[in-house]
Steps between C-alpha positions, in 0.01 A plus 500: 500500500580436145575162361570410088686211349754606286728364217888613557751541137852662488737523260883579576568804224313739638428365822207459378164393763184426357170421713132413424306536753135336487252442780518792703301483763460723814378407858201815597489416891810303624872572534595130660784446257525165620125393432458234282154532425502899490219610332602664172315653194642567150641832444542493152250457175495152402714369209752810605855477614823713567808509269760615695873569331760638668883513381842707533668700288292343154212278390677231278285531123364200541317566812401837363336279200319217722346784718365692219130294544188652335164552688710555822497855684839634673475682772584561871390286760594451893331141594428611846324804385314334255384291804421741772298672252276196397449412889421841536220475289385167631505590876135547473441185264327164611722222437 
């Protein structure tokens, strides 16, 4: 299970979609979707989030500017795998 709250953007030239995606947190020993009080651990370094931009055909200047942040570090990243990895690791961990 991975949950994250995320902040949604678009913009029409372009068809531009921004996310940023904070809080990710992954469950390491239930899949009840539907659990309200599923256990879940942070999957993710504090203080870090995920800029996500996607777009069709061109990324309007403007955007190209605002994304250009300093101290930030682009790269690939799948959520989920980020996830199973870190529960991986915690199987063995005392909560």
């Amino acid at each position: 299970m991975v949950d994250y709250m995320r902040e949604a953007y678009s913009c029409r030239p372009g068809n531009v979609r921004v996310t940023i995606d904070s809080d990710v947190r992954a469950s390491i020993s239930s899949t009840d979707l539907f659990n309200a009080h599923l256990p879940l651990i942070p999957a993710l370094d504090a203080g870090l989030c995920i800029l996500e931009v996607k777009y069709d055909g061109f990324l309007p200047e403007f955007i190209q500017d605002l994304i250009q942040l300093n101290k930030c570090t682009s790269t690939s990243i799948s959520k989920y795998a980020a996830c199973r990895l870190y529960a991986g690791q915690m199987k063995g961990a005392v909560l």
